[in-house]
PDB file of C-alpha atoms in Angstrom:
ATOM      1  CA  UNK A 200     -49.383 -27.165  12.157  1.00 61.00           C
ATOM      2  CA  UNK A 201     -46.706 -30.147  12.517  1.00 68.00           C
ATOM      3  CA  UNK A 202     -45.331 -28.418  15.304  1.00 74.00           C
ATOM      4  CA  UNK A 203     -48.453 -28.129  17.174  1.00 79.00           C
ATOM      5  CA  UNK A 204     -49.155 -32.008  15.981  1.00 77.00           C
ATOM      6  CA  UNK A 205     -45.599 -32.760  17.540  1.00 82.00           C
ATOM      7  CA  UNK A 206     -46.229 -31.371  21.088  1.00 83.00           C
ATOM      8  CA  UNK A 207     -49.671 -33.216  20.923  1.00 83.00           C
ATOM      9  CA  UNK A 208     -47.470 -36.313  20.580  1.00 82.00           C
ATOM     10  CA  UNK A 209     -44.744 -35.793  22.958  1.00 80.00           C
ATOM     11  CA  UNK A 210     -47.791 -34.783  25.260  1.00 82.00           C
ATOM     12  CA  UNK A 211     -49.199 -38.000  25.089  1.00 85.00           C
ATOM     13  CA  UNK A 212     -45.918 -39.609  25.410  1.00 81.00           C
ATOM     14  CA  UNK A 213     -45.501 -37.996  28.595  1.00 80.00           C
ATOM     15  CA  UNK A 214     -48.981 -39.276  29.891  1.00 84.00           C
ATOM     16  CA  UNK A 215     -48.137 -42.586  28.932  1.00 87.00           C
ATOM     17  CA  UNK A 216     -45.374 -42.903  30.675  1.00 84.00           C
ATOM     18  CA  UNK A 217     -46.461 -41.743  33.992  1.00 87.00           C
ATOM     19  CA  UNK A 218     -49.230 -44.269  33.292  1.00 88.00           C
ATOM     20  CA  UNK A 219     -46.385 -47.072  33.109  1.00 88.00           C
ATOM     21  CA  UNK A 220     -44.510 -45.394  35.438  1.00 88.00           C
ATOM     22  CA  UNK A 221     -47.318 -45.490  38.104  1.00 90.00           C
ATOM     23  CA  UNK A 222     -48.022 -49.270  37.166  1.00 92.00           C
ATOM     24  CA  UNK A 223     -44.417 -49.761  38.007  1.00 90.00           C
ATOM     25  CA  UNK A 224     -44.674 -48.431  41.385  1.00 91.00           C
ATOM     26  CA  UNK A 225     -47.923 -50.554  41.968  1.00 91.00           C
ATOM     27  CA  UNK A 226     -46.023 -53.281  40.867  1.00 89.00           C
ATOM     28  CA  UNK A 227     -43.211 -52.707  43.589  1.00 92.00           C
ATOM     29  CA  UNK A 228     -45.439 -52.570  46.421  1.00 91.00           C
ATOM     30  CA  UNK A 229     -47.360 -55.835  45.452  1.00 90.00           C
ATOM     31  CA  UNK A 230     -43.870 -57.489  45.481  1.00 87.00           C
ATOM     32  CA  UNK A 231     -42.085 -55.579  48.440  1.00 84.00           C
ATOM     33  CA  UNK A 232     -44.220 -58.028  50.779  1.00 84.00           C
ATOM     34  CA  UNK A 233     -44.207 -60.939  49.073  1.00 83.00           C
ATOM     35  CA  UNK A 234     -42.024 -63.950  50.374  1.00 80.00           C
ATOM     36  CA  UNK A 235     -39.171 -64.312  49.614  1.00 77.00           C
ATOM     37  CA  UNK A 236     -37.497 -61.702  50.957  1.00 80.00           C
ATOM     38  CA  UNK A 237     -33.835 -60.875  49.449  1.00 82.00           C
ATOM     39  CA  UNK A 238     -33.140 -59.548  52.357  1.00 86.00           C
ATOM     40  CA  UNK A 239     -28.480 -60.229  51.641  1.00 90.00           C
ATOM     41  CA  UNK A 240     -29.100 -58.602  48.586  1.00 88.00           C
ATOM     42  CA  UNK A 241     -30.418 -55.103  49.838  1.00 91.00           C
ATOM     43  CA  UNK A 242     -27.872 -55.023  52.603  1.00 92.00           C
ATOM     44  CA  UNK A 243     -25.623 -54.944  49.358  1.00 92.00           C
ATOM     45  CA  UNK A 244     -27.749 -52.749  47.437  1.00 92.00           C
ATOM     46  CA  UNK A 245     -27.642 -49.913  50.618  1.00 92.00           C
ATOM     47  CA  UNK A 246     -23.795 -50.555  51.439  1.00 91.00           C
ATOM     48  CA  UNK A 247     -23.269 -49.753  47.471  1.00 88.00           C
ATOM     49  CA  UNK A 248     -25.194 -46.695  47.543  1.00 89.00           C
ATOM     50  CA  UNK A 249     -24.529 -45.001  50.968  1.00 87.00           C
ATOM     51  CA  UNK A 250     -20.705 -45.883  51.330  1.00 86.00           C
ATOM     52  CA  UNK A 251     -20.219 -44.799  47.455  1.00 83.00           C
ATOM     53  CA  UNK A 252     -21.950 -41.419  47.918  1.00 88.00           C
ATOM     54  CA  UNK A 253     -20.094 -41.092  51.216  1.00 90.00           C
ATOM     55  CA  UNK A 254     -17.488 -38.841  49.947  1.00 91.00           C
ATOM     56  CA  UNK A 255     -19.596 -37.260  47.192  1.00 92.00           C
ATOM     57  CA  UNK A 256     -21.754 -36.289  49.849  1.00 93.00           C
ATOM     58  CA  UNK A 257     -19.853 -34.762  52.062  1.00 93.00           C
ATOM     59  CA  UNK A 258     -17.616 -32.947  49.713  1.00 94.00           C
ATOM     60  CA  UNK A 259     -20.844 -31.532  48.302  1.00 93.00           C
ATOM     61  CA  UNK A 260     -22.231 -30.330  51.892  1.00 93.00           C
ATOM     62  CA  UNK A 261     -18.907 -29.050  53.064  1.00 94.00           C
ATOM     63  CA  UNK A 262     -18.319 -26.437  49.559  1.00 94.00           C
ATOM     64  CA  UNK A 263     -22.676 -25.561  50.348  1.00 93.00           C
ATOM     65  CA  UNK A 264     -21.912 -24.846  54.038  1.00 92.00           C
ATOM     66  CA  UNK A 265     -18.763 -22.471  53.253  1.00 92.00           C
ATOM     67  CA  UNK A 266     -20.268 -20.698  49.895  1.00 92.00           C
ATOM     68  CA  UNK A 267     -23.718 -20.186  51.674  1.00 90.00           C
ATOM     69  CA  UNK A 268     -21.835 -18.667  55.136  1.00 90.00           C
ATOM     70  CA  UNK A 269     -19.573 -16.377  52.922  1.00 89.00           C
ATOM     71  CA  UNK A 270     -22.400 -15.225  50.884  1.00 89.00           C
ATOM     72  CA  UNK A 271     -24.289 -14.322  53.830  1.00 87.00           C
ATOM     73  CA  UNK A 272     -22.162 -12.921  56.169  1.00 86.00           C
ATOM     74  CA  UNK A 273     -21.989  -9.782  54.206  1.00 85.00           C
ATOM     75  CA  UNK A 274     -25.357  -8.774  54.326  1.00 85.00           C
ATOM     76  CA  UNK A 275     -25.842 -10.005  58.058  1.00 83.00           C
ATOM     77  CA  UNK A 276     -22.970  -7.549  58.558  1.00 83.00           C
ATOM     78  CA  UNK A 277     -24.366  -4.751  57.256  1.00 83.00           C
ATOM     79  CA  UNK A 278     -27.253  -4.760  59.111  1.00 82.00           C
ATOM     80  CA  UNK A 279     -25.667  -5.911  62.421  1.00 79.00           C
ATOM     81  CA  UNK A 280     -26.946  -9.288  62.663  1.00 78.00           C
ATOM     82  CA  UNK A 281     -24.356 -11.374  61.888  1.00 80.00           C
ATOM     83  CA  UNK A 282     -24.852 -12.988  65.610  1.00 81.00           C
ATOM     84  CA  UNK A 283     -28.186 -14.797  63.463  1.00 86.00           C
ATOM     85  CA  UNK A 284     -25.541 -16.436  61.603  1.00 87.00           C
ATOM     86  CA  UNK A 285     -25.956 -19.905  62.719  1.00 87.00           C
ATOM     87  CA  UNK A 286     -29.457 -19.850  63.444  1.00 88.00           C
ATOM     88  CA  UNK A 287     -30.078 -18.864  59.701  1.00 89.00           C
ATOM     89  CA  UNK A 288     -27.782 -21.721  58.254  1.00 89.00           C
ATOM     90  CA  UNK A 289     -28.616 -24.484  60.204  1.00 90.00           C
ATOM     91  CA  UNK A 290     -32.645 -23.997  59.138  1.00 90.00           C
ATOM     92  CA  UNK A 291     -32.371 -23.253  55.597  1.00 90.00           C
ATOM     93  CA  UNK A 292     -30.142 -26.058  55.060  1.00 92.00           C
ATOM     94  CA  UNK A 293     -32.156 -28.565  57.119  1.00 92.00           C
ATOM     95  CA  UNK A 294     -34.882 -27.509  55.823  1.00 89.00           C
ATOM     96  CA  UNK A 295     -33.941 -27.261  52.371  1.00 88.00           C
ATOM     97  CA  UNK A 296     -31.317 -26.977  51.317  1.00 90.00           C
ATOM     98  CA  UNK A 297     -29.185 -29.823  52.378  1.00 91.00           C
ATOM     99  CA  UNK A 298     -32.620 -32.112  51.081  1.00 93.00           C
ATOM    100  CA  UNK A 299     -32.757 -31.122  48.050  1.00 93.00           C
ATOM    101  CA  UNK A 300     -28.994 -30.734  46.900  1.00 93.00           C
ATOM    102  CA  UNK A 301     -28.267 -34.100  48.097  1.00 93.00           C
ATOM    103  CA  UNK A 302     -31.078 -35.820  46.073  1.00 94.00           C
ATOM    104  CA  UNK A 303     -29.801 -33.916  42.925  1.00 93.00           C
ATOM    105  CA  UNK A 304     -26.354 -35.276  43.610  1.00 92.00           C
ATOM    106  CA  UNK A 305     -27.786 -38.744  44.790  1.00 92.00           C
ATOM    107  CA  UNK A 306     -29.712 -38.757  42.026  1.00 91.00           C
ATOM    108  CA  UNK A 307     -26.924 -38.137  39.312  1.00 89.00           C
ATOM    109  CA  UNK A 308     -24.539 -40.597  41.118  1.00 89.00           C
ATOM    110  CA  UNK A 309     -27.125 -43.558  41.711  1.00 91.00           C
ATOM    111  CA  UNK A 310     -30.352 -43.178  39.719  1.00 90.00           C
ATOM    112  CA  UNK A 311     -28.084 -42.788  36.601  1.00 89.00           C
ATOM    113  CA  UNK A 312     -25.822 -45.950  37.808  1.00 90.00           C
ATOM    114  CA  UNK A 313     -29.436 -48.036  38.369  1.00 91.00           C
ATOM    115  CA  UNK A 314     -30.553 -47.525  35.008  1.00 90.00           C
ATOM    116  CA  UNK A 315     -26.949 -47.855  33.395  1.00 89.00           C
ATOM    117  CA  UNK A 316     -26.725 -51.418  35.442  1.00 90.00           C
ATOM    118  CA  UNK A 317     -29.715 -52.965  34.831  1.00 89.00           C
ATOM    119  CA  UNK A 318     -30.379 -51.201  31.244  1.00 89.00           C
ATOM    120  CA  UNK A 319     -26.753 -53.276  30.434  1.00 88.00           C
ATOM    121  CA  UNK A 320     -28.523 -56.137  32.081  1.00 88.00           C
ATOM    122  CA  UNK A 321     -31.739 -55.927  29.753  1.00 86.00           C
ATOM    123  CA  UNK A 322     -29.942 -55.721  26.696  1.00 86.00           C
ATOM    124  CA  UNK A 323     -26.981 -58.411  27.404  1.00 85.00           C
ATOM    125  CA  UNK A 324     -30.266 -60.288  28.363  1.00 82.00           C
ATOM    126  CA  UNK A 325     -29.548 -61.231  32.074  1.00 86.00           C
ATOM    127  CA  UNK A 326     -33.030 -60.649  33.240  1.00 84.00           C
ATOM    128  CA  UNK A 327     -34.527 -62.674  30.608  1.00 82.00           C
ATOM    129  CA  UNK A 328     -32.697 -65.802  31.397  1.00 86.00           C
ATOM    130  CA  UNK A 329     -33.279 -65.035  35.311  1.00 83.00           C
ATOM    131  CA  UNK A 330     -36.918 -65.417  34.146  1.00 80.00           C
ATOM    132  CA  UNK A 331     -36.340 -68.383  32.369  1.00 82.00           C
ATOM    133  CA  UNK A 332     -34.456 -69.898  35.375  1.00 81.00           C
ATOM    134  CA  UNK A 333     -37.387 -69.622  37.567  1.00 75.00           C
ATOM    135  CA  UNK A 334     -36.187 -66.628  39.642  1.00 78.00           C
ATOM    136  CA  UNK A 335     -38.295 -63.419  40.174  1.00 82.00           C
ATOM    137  CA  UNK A 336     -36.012 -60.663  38.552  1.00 84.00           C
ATOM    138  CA  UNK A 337     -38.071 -57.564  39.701  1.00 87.00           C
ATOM    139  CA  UNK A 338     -38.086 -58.485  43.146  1.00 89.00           C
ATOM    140  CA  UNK A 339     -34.404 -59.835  43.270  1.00 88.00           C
ATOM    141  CA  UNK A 340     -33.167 -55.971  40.833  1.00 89.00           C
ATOM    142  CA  UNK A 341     -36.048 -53.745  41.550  1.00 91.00           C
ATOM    143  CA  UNK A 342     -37.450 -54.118  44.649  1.00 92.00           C
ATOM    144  CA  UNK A 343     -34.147 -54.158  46.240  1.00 93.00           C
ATOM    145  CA  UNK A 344     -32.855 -51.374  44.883  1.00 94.00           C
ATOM    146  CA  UNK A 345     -35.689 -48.785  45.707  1.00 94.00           C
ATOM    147  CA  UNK A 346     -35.562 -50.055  49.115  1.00 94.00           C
ATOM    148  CA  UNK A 347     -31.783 -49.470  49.526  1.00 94.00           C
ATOM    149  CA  UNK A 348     -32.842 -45.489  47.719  1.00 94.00           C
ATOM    150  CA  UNK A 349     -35.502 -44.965  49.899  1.00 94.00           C
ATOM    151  CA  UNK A 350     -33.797 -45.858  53.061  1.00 94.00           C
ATOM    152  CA  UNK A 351     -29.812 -44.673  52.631  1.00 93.00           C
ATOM    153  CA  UNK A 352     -31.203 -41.066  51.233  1.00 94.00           C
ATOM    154  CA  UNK A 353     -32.495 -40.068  54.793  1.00 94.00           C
ATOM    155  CA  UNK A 354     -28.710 -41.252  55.882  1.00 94.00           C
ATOM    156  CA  UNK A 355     -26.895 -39.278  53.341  1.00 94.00           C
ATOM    157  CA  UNK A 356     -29.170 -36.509  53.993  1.00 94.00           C
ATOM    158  CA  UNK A 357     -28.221 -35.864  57.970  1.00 94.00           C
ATOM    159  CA  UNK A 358     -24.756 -36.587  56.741  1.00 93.00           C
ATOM    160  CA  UNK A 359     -24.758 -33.805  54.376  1.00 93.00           C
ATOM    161  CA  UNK A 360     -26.487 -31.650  56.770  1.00 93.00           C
ATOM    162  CA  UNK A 361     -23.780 -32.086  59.297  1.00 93.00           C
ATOM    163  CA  UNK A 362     -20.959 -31.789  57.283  1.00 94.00           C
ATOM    164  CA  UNK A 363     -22.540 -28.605  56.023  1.00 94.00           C
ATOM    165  CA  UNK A 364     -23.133 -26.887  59.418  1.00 93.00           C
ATOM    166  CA  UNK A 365     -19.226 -27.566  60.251  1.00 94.00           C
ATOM    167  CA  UNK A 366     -18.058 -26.132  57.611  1.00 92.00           C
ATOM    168  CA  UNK A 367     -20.184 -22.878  57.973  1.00 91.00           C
ATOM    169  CA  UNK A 368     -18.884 -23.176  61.315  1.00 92.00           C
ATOM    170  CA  UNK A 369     -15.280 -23.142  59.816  1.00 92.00           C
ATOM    171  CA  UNK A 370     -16.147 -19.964  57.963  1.00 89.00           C
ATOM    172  CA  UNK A 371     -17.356 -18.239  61.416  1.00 88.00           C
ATOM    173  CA  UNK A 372     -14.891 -19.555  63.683  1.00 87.00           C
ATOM    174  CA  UNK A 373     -12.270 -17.985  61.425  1.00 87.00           C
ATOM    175  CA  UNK A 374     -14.249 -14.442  60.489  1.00 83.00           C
ATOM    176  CA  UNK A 375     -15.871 -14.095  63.413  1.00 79.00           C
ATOM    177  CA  UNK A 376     -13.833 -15.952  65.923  1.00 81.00           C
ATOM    178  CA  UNK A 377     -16.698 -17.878  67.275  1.00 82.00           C
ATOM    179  CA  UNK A 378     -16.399 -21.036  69.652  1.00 85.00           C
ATOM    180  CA  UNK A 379     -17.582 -24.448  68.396  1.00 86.00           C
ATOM    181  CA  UNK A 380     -19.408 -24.727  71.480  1.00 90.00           C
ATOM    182  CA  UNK A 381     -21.240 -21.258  71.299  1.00 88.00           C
ATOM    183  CA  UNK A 382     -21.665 -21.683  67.410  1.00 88.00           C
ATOM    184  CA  UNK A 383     -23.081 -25.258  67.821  1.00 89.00           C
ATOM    185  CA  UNK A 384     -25.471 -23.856  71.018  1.00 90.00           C
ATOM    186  CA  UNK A 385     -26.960 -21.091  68.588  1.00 88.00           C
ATOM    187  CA  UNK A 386     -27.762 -24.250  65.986  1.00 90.00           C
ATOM    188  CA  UNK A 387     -29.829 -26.334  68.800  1.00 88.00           C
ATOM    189  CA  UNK A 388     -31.543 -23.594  69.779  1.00 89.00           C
ATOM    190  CA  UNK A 389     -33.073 -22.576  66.588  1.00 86.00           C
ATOM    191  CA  UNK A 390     -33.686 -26.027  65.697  1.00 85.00           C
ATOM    192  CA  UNK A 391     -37.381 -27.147  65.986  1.00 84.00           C
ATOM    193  CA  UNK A 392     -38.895 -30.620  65.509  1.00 83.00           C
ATOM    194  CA  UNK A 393     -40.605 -28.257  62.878  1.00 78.00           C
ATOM    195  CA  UNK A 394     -37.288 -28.128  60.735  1.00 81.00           C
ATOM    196  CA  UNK A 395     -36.564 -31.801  61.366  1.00 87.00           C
ATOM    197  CA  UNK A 396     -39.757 -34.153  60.863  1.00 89.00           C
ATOM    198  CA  UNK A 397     -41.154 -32.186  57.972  1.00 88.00           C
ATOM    199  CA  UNK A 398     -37.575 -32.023  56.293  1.00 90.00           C
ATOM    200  CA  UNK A 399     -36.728 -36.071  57.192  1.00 91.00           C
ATOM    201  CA  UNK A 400     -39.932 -37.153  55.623  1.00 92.00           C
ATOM    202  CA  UNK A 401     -39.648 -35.771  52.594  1.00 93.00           C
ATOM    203  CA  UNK A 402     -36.146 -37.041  51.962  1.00 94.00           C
ATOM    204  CA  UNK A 403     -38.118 -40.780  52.169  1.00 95.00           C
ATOM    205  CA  UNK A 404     -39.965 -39.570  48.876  1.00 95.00           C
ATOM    206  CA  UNK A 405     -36.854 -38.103  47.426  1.00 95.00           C
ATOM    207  CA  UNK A 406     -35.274 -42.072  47.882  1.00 94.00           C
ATOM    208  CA  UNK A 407     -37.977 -43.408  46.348  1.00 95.00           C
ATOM    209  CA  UNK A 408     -38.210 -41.698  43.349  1.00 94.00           C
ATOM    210  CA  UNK A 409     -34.798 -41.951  42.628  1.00 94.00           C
ATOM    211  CA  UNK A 410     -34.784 -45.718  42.923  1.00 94.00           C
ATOM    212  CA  UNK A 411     -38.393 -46.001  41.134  1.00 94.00           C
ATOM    213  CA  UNK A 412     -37.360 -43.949  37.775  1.00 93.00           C
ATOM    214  CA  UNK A 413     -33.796 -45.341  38.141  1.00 92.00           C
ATOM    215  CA  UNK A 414     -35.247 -49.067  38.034  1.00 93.00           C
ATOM    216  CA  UNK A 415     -37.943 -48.030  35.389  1.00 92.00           C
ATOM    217  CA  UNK A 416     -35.592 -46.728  32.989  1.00 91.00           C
ATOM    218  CA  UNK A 417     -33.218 -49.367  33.237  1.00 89.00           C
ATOM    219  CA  UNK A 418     -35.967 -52.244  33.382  1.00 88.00           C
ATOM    220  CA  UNK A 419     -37.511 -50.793  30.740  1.00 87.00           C
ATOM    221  CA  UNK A 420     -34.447 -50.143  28.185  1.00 84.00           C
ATOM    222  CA  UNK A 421     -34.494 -50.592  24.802  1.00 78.00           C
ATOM    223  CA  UNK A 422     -32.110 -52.841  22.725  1.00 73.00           C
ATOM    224  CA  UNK A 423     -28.965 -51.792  22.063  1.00 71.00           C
ATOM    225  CA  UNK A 424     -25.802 -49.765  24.027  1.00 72.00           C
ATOM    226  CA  UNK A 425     -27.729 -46.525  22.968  1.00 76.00           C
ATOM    227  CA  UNK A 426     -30.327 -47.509  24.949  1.00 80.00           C
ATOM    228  CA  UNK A 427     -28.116 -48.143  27.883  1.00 84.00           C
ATOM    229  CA  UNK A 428     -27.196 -44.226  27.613  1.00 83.00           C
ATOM    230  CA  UNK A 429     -30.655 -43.399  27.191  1.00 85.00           C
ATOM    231  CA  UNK A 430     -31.964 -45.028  30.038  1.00 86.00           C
ATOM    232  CA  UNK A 431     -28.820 -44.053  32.180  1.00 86.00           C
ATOM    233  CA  UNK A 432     -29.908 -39.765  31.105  1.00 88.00           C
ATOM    234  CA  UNK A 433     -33.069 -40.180  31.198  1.00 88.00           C
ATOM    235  CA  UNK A 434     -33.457 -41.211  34.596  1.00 89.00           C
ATOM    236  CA  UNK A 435     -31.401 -38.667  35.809  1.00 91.00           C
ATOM    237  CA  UNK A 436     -33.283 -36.119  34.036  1.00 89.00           C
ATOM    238  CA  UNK A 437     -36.943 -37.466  34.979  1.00 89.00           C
ATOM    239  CA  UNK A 438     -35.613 -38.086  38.617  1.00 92.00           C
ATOM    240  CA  UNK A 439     -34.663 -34.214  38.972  1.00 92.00           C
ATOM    241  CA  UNK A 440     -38.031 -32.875  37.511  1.00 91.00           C
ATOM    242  CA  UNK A 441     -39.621 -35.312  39.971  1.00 92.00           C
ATOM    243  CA  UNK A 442     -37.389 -33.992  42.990  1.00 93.00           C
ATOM    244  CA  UNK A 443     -39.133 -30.256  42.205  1.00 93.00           C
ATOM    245  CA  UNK A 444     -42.876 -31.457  42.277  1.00 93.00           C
ATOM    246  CA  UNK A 445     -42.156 -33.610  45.326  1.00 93.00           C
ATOM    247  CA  UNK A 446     -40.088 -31.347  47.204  1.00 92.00           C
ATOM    248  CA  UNK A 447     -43.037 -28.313  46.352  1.00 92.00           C
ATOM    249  CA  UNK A 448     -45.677 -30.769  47.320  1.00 92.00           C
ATOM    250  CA  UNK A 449     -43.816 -31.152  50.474  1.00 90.00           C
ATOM    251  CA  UNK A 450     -43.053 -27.563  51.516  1.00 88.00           C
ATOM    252  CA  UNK A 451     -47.004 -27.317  50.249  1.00 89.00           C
ATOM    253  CA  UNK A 452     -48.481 -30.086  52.860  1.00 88.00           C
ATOM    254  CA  UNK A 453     -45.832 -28.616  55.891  1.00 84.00           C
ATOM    255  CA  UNK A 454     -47.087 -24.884  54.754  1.00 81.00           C
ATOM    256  CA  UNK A 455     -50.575 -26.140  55.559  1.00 80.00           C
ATOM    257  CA  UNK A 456     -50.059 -27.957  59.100  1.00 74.00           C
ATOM    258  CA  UNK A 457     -48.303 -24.832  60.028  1.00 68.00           C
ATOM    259  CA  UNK A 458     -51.146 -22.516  59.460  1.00 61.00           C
ATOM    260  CA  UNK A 459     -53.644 -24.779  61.480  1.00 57.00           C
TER     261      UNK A 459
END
């Protein structure tokens, strides 16, 4: 009985907080086009967050491009298509795979720094006495921030993608002894604006959420250096089950227009 009395609860936690997490996001937009704009401070927020994950990034892609090529080229081999190499790569990681890897890793390295920095900057009480001073600390920390997310995520994406392709291209050019040129042809060629648009939009969404939960988690904290941690987890956890339901919805929608 207490267990069932316990999932009741943490149900209705869970309601409750998409309830404050969807007034959060409400809130954002009403300030996103308010004047004044910060606009110094989200050149700062998106130099931060794409030239940090820079190397993170591409190390990531790189290791998926090589694993996902040698894992492959097996079973192309056996059944004498290994020619479909590069066709096959370059689509499932534009079209999902690079997305989706690179939010999880985007999400670790700056959704968990958001809530860390401005969870430390609840509790130390910054943003109270930045309300007390007369300046508008959700448009200054938050609005920023998801901004910078939502646009530097597409960036990192097509970063990630490329970096990927070369280094399945690596994997080819030494198994297979195939030309960059040739390799890179077979890429274009099986590339759609079907594979890109669908696969570029999403990656808007992905940006978003990370900077949304990050900011609401860290905005949000509770008292204490615990809480710091908490927040700092918590978004990262809450920002990879959000990932999943976005990135379904997504291949959902695109699943849809493609049937029409």
């Amino acid at each position: 009985m207490n267990s069932i009395f316990k999932i009741i609860e943490l149900f209705k936690n869970f309601l409750l907080e998409i309830g404050e997490l969807s007034y959060f996001a409400g809130r954002f937009f009403k300030e996103a086009f308010k004047p004044p704009s910060e606009f110094k401070e989200f050149l700062r927020q998106c130099f931060n967050m794409g030239n940090r994950s820079l190397l993170l990034v591409a190390v990531t892609g790189f290791i998926i491009g090589l694993v996902f090529t040698l894992q492959s080229r097996p079973t192309l081999q056996e059944f004498g298509a290994v020619s479909w190499m590069p066709s096959m790569v370059s689509i499932s990681i534009i079209r999902e795979i690079g997305p989706i890897i690179t939010a999880l890793i985007c999400a670790g390295r700056i959704g968990s720094g958001i809530g860390a920095e401005l969870g430390s900057m609840r509790v130390t009480e910054q943003i109270d006495a930045m309300e007390v001073s007369g300046t508008n600390p959700f448009k200054y920390l938050v609005v920023t921030r998801i901004l910078a997310t939502t646009f530097m995520l597409p960036v990192l994406v097509f970063f990630g993608d490329a970096i990927a392709i070369f280094g399945s291209y690596l994997v080819e050019n030494i198994k297979g002894n195939v030309s960059f040129l040739l390799y890179f042809n077979q890429v274009f060629n099986a590339l759609e604006f079907g594979d890109l648009i669908p696969s570029t939009i999403k990656t808007f969404f992905f940006g978003f959420a990370i900077g949304l939960v990050g900011c609401f988690k860290g905005y949000y904290c509770k008292k204490g250096t615990a809480g710091v941690g908490l927040a700092a987890n918590s978004a990262v956890v809450f920002t990879s089950m959000l990932l999943f339901i976005i990135d379904f919805i997504a291949v959902f929608v695109t699943d849809i227009f493609y049937d029409l």
